[in-house]
Coordinates of C-alpha atoms in Angstrom, one line a residue:
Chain A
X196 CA 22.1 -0.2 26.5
X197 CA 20.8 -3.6 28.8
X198 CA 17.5 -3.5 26.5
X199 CA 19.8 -3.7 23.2
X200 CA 22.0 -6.1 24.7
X201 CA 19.1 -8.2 26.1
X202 CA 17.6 -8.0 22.6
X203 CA 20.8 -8.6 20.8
X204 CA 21.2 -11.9 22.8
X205 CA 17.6 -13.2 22.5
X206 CA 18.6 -13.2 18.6
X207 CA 21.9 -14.9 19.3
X208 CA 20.0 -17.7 21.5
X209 CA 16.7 -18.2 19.3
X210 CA 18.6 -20.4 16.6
X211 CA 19.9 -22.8 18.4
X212 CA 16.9 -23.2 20.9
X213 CA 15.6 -26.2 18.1
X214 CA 18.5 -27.8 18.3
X215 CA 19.1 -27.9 22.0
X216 CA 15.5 -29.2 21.7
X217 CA 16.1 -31.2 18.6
X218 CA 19.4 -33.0 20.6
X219 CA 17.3 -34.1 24.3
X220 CA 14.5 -36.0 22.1
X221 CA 16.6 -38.7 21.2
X222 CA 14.5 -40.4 23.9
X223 CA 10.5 -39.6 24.5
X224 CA 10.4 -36.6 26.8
X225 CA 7.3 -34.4 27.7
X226 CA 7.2 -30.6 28.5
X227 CA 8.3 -30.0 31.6
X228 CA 11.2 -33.3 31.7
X229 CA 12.9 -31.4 28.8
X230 CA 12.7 -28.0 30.6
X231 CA 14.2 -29.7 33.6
X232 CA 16.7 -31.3 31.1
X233 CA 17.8 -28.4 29.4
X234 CA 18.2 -26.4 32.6
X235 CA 20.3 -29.2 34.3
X236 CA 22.1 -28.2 31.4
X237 CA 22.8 -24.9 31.7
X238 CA 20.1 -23.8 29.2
X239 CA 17.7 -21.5 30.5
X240 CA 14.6 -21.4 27.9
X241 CA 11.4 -19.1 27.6
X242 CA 8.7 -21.7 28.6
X243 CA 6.4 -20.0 26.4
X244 CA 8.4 -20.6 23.8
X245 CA 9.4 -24.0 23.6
X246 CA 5.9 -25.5 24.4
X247 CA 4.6 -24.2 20.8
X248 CA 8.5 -25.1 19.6
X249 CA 7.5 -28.6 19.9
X250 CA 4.3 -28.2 17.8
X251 CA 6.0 -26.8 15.5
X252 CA 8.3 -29.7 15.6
X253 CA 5.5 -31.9 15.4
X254 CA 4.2 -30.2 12.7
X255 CA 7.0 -30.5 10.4
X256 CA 7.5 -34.0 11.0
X257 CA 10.5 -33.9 13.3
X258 CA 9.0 -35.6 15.8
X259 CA 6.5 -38.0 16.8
X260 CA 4.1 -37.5 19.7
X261 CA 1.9 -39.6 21.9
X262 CA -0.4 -39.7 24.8
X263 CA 0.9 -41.7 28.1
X264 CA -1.7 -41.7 30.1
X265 CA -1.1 -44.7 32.7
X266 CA 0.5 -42.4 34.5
X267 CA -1.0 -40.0 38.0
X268 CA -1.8 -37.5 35.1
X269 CA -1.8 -38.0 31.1
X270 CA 1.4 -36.4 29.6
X271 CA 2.5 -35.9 25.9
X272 CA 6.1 -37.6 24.8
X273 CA 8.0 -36.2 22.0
X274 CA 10.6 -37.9 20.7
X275 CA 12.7 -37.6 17.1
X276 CA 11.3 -39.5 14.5
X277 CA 13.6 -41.1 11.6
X278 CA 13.7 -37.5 9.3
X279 CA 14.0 -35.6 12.8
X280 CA 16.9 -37.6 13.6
X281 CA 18.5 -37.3 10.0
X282 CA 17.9 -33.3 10.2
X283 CA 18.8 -33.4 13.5
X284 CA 22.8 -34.9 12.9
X285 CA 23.2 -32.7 9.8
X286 CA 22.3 -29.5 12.3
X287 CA 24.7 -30.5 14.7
X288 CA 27.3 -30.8 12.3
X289 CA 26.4 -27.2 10.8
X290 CA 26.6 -25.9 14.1
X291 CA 30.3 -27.8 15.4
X292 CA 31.5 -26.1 12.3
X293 CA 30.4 -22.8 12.9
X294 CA 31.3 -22.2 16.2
X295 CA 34.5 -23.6 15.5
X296 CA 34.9 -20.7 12.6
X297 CA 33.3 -17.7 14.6
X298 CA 35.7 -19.2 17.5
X299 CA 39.0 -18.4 15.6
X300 CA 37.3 -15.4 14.4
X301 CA 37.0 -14.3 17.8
X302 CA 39.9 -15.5 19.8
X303 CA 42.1 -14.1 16.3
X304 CA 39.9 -10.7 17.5
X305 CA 41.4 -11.5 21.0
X306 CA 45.1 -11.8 20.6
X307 CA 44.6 -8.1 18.3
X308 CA 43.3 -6.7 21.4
X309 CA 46.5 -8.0 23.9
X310 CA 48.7 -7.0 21.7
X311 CA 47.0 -3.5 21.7
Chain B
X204 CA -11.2 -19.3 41.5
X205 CA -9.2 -21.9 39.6
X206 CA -6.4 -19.6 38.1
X207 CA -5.1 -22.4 36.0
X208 CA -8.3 -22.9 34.4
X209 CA -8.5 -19.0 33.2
X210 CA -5.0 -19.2 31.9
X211 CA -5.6 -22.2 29.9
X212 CA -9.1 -20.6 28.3
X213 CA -7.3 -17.4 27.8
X214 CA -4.5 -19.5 26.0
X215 CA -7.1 -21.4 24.0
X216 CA -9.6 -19.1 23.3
X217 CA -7.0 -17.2 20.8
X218 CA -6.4 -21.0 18.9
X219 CA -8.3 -22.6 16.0
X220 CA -11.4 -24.6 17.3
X221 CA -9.3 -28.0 16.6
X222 CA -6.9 -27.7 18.4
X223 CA -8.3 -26.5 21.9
X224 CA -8.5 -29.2 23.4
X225 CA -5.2 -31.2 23.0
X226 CA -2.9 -27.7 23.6
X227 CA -5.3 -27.4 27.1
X228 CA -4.8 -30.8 27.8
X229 CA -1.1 -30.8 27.6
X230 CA -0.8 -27.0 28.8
X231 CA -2.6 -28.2 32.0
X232 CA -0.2 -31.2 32.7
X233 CA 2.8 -28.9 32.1
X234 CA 1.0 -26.9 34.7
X235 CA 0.5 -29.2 37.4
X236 CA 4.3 -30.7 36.6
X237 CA 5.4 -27.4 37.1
X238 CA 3.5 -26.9 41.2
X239 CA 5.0 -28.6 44.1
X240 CA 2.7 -31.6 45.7
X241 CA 1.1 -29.3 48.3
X242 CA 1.0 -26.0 46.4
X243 CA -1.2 -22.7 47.5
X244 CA -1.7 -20.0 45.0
X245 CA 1.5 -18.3 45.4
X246 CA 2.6 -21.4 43.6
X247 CA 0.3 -21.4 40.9
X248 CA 0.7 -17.5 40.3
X249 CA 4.7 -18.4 40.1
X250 CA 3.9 -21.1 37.2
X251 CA 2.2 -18.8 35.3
X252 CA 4.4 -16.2 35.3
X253 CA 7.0 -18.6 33.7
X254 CA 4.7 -19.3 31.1
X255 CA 4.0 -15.0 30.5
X256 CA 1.2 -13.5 28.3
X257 CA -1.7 -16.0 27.7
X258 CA -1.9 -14.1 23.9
X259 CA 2.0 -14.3 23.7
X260 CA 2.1 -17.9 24.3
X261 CA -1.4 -18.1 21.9
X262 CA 0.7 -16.7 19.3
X263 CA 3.3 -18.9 19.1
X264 CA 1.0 -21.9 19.0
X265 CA -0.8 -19.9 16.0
X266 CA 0.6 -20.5 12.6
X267 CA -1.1 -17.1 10.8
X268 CA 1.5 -14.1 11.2
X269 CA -0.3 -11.9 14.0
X270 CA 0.2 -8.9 11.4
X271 CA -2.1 -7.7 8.4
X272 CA 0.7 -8.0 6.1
X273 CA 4.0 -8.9 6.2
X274 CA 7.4 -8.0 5.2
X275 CA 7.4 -10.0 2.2
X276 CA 4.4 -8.4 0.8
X277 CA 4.6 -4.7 2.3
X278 CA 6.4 -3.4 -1.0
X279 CA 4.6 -4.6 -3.3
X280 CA 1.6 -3.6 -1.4
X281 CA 2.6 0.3 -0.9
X282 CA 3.6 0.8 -4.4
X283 CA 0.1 -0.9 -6.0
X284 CA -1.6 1.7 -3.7
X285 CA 0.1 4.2 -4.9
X286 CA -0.5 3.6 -8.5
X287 CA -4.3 2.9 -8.3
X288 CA -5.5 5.4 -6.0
X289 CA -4.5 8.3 -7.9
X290 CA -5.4 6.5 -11.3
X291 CA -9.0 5.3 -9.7
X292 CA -9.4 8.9 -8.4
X293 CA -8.9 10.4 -11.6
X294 CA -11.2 8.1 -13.1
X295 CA -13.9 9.1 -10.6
X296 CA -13.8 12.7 -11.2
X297 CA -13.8 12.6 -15.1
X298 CA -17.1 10.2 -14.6
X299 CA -18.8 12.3 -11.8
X300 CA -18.3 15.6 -14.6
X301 CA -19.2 13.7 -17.2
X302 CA -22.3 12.9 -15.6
X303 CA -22.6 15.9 -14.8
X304 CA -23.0 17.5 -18.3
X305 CA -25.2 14.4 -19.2
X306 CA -27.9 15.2 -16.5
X307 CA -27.7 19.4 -16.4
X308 CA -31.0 20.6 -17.3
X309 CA -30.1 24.0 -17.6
X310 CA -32.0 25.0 -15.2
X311 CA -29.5 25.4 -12.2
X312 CA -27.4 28.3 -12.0
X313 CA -24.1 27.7 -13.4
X314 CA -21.6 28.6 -10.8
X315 CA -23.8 26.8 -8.2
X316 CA -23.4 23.2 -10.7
X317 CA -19.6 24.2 -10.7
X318 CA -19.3 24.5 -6.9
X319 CA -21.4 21.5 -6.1
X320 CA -18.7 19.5 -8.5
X321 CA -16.2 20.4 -6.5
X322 CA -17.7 19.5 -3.2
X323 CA -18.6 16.2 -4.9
X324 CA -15.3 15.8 -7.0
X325 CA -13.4 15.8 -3.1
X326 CA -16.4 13.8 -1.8
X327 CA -15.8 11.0 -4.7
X328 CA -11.8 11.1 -4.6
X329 CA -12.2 10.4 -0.7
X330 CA -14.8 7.4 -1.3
X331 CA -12.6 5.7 -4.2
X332 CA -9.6 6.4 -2.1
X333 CA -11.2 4.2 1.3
X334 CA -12.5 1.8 -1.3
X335 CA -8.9 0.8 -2.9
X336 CA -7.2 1.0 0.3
X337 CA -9.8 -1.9 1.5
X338 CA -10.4 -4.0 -1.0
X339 CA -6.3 -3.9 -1.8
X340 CA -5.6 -4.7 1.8
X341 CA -8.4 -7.7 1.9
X342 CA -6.8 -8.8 -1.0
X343 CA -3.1 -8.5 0.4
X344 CA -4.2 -10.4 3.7
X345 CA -5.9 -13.3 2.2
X346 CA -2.6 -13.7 0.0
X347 CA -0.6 -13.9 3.2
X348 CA -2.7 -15.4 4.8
X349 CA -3.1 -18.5 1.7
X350 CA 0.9 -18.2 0.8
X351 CA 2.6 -21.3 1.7
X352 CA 6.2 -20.1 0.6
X353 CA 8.0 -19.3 3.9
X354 CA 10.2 -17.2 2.4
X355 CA 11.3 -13.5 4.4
X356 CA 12.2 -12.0 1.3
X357 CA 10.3 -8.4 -0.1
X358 CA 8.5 -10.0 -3.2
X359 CA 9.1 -7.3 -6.3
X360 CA 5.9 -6.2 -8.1
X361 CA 5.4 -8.9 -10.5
X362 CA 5.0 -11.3 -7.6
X363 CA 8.2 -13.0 -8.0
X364 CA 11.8 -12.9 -6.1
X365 CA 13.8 -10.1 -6.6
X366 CA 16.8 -10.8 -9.6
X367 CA 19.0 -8.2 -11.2
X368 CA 16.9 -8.6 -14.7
X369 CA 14.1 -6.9 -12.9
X370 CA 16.5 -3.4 -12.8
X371 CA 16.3 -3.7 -16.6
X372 CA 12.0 -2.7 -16.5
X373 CA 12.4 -0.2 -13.7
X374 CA 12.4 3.3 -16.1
X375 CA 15.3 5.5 -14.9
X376 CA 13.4 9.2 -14.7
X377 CA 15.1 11.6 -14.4
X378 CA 14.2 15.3 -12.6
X379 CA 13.8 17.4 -15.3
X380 CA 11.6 15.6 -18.0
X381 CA 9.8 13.8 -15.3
X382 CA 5.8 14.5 -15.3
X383 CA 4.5 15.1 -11.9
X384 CA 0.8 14.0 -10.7
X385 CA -0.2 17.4 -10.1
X386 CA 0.5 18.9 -13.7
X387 CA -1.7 15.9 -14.4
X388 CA -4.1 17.2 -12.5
X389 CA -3.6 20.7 -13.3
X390 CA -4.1 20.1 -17.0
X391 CA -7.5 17.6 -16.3
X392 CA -9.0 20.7 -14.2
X393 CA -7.9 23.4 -17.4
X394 CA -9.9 20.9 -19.9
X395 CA -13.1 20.7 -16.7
X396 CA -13.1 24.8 -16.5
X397 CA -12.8 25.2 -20.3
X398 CA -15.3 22.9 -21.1
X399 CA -17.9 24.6 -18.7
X400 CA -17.2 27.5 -20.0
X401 CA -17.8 26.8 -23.6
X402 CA -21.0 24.7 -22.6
X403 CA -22.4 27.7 -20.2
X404 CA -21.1 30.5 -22.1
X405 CA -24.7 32.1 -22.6
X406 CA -24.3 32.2 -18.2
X407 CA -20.8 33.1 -17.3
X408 CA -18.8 35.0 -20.5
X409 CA -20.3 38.5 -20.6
X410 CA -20.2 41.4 -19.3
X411 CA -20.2 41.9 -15.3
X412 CA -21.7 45.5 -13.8
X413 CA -20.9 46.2 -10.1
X414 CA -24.5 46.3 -9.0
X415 CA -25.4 46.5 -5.5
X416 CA -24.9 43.2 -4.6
X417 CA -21.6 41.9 -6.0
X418 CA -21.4 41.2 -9.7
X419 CA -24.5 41.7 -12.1
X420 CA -24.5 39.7 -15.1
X421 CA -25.2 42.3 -17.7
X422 CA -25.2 40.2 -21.0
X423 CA -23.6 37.6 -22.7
X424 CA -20.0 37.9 -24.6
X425 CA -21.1 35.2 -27.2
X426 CA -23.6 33.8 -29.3
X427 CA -24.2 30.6 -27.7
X428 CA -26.5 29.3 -30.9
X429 CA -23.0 30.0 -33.0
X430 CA -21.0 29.0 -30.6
X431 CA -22.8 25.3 -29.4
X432 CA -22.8 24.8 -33.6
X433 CA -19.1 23.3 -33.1
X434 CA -20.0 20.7 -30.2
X435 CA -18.7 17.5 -31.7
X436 CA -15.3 19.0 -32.7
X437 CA -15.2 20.3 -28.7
X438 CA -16.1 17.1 -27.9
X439 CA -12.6 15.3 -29.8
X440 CA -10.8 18.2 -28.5
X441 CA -12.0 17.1 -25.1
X442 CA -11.4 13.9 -25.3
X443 CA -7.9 14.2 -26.9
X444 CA -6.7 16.2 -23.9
X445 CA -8.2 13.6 -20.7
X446 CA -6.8 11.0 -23.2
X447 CA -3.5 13.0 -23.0
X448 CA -3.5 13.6 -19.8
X449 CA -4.0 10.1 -19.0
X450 CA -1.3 9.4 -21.3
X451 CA 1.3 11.2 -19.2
X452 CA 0.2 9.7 -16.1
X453 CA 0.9 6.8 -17.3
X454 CA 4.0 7.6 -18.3
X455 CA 5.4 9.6 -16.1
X456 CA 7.7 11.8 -18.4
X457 CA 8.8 13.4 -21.4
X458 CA 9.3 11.0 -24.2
X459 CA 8.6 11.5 -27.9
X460 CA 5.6 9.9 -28.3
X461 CA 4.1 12.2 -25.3
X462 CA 5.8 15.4 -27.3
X463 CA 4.2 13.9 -30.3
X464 CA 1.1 13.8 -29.1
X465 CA 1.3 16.7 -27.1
X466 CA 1.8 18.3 -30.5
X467 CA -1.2 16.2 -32.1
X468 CA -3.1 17.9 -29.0
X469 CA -2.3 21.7 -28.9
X470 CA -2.8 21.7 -32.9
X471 CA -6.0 20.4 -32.9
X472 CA -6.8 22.4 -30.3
X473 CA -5.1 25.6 -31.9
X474 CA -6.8 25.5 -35.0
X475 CA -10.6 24.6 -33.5
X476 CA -10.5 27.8 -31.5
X477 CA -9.1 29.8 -34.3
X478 CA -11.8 28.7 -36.2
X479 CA -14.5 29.2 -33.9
X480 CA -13.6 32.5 -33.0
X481 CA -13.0 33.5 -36.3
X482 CA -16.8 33.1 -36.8
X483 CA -18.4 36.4 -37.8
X484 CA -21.2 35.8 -35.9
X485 CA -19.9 34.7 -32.9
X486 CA -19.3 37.7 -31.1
X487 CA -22.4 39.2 -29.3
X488 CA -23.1 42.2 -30.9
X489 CA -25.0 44.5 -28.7
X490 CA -21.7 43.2 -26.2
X491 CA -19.2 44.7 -28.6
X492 CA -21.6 47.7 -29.3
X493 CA -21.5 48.1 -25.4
X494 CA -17.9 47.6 -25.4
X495 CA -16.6 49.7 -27.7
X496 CA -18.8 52.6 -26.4
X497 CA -17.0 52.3 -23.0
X498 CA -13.1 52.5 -24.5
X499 CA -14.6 55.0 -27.7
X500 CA -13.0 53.1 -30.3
X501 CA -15.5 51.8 -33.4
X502 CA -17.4 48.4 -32.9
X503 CA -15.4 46.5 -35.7
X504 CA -12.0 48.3 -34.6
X505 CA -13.0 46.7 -31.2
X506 CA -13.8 43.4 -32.8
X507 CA -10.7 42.4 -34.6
X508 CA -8.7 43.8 -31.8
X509 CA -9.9 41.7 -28.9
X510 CA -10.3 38.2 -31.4
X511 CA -6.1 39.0 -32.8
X512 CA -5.3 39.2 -29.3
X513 CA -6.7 36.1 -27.7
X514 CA -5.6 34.5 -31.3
X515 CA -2.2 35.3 -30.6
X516 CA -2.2 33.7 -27.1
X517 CA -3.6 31.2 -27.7
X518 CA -1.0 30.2 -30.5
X519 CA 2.1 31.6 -28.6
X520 CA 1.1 29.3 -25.4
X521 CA 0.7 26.0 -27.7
X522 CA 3.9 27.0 -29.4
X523 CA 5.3 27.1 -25.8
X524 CA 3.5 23.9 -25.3
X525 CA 4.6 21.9 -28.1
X526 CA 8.5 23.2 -27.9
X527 CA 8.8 22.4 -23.9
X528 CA 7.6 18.8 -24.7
X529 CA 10.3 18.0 -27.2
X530 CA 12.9 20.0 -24.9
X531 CA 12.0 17.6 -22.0
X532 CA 11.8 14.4 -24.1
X533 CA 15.2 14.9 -25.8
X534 CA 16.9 15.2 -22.1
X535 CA 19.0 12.3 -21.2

């Protein structure tokens, strides 16, 4: 039962990790700042998977990264480049909408079951 | 023992040459950002952990799917293996006994050349078997491997998405007029033991004795001079049935062009043998002399006896033959 319910909420979760991600890059970040952010947050995140997340990112051109190294020890920034940004606002607006769906979905679910 | 270290060269070990160096050098400053200022072991071992499985965390940096092949091409896969292997093994065993006959000098004993096909026949459907499965599944990896469409989807066998239009070239078989590989089969080994028969006649049709040790080949049923006068008509009639036989593999039922030339097949067939056995001189006859003296009926009484009776087998079966294959091809 906790392993399929585990499972079954690792699948819920793994969309909108890239967004979470996607929305804190608005300004340059590194590794373990946006684990820190995202955890302030709330979010708790598989390390080992959003360190190649951002690669990926990277890869596909939705964000830009660059060595800082002036600092006690050299870090990579990421932050959302002008298509990241674009793909970015058009997720977020995806996502507002479908959670406002699935939320009357569920809360019409809800009133079935006091009524019961 | 710098734990860090081995966890980054277990990470990058797993990675493409290129990028080593900037995935350690950023995995190693995510590290340190991770430890307190004064950190012991404890610490480090605690980082780590967060970060799990150095072949896990390898993987995701990977692009190349850590599978042989994937969902999109499994089908397609499964059901080319399925069609070539028997088709290949098939193949294998018709060219094995075909070089067989070309090479037999004669001078082996029959029903040892027989038995070492078999062993062989197994021996070669094994080796083309582990050869398709290979090559197909190198060939299947690098596709995977070289595909840039990112797509999930079960490609269908011509390579291409999946649309209702494709239901239209799948052929509905039904049960009853469907033609299963082992008939296929069946029918190649008949046309194999026939054929060695007629070629080896002078060494296995005769007459058997129970000697002391198991059979004793007394003498031989037929002329083989007579009979070996009719090669290349044996020959077409070989060759019509493998081409048959493939034929119905490839079709995998009943339909009127297989009745037809199932027909085509058992006619030919029908009328070589009568006319072959109809030869006078075929029969052997100090074998009918020794035949007829064992049930006391009169050599020629004998004769015509025995050749109407296989006659009319052989005829009744074709008839069979021929009628079943239009019966299966006209089911809907």
């Amino acid at each position: 039962m906790s392993t399929l319910l585990n499972s079954l909420m690792t699948e819920l979760r793994r969309g909108t990790l890239t967004l979470a991600v996607l929305s804190q890059l608005r300004t340059p970040q590194y590794g373990y700042s946006l684990v820190q952010l995202l955890e302030d947050s709330g979010i708790n995140i598989d390390q080992s998977t959003l360190y190649p997340l951002l690669r990926r990112l990277e890869k596909q051109e939705l964000v830009t990264s660059s060595w800082e190294t002036s600092e006690s020890r050299p870090r990579k920034y990421y932050v959302l480049s002008e298509f990241g940004l674009d793909v970015f606002l058009q997720l977020k607006r995806e996502w507002i909408n479908n959670s406002k769906e699935l939320y009357e979905l569920l809360k019409g679910d809800e009133d079935k079951d006091e009524s019961d | 023992m710098n734990l860090t270290e081995i966890y980054i060269q277990e990470v990058t070990r797993r990675l493409p040459e290129k990028n080593r160096d900037d995935i350690a050098l950023e995995l190693r400053s995510t590290i340190e950002d991770m430890l307190p200022d004064d950190y012991n072991e404890h610490d480090v071992k605690e980082a780590l952990e967060k970060l799990g499985n150095p072949a896990a965390l390898a993987s995701g940096y990977r692009d190349q799917p850590m599978h042989l092949i994937g969902p999109r091409y499994f089908d397609v896969y499964l059901s080319l293996l399925k069609m070539i292997i028997p088709i290949a093994a098939v193949i294998a065993v018709i060219s094995m006994i075909a070089e067989y006959f070309i090479s037999f000098g004669g001078e082996e004993a029959v029903m040892n050349a027989v038995l070492n096909m078999m062993g062989e026949g197994i021996w070669r459907i094994i080796e083309v078997g582990i050869h398709v499965f290979f090559w197909l599944t190198v060939v299947f990896v690098i596709l995977e491997r070289t595909d840039k469409g990112k797509e999930q989807h079960p490609l269908s066998a011509s390579l291409k998405k999946w649309t209702p239009e494709d239901l239209k070239t799948v052929i509905y078989i039904p049960k009853k007029k469907a033609i299963t590989k082992l008939e296929v089969f069946g029918y190649l080994m008949w046309t194999a033991i026939w054929a060695t028969f007629y070629f080896y006649a002078n060494h296995l049709l005769g007459i058997y004795k129970d000697g002391g040790e198991g059979l004793e080949f007394v003498m031989p049923a037929l002329n083989q001079n007579v009979l070996l006068h009719y090669w290349p008509i044996v020959i077409v009639v070989i060759a019509l049935e493998i081409g048959l036989a493939l034929y119905k593999l490839l079709k995998g039922q009943w339909t009127k062009k297989v009745a037809i030339f199932n027909t085509i097949v058992e006619l030919f067939a029908t009328v070589v043998f009568i006319v072959i056995v109809s030869n006078p001189n075929l029969m052997n006859q100090e074998s009918i002399a020794y035949m007829s003296n064992l049930f006391t009926t009169s050599t020629k009484q004998f004769e015509i006896w025995l050749i109407g009776g296989i006659i009319i087998i052989f005829v009744v079966s074709a008839a069979i033959s021929i009628f079943d294959g239009f019966r299966k091809a006209r089911i809907r």
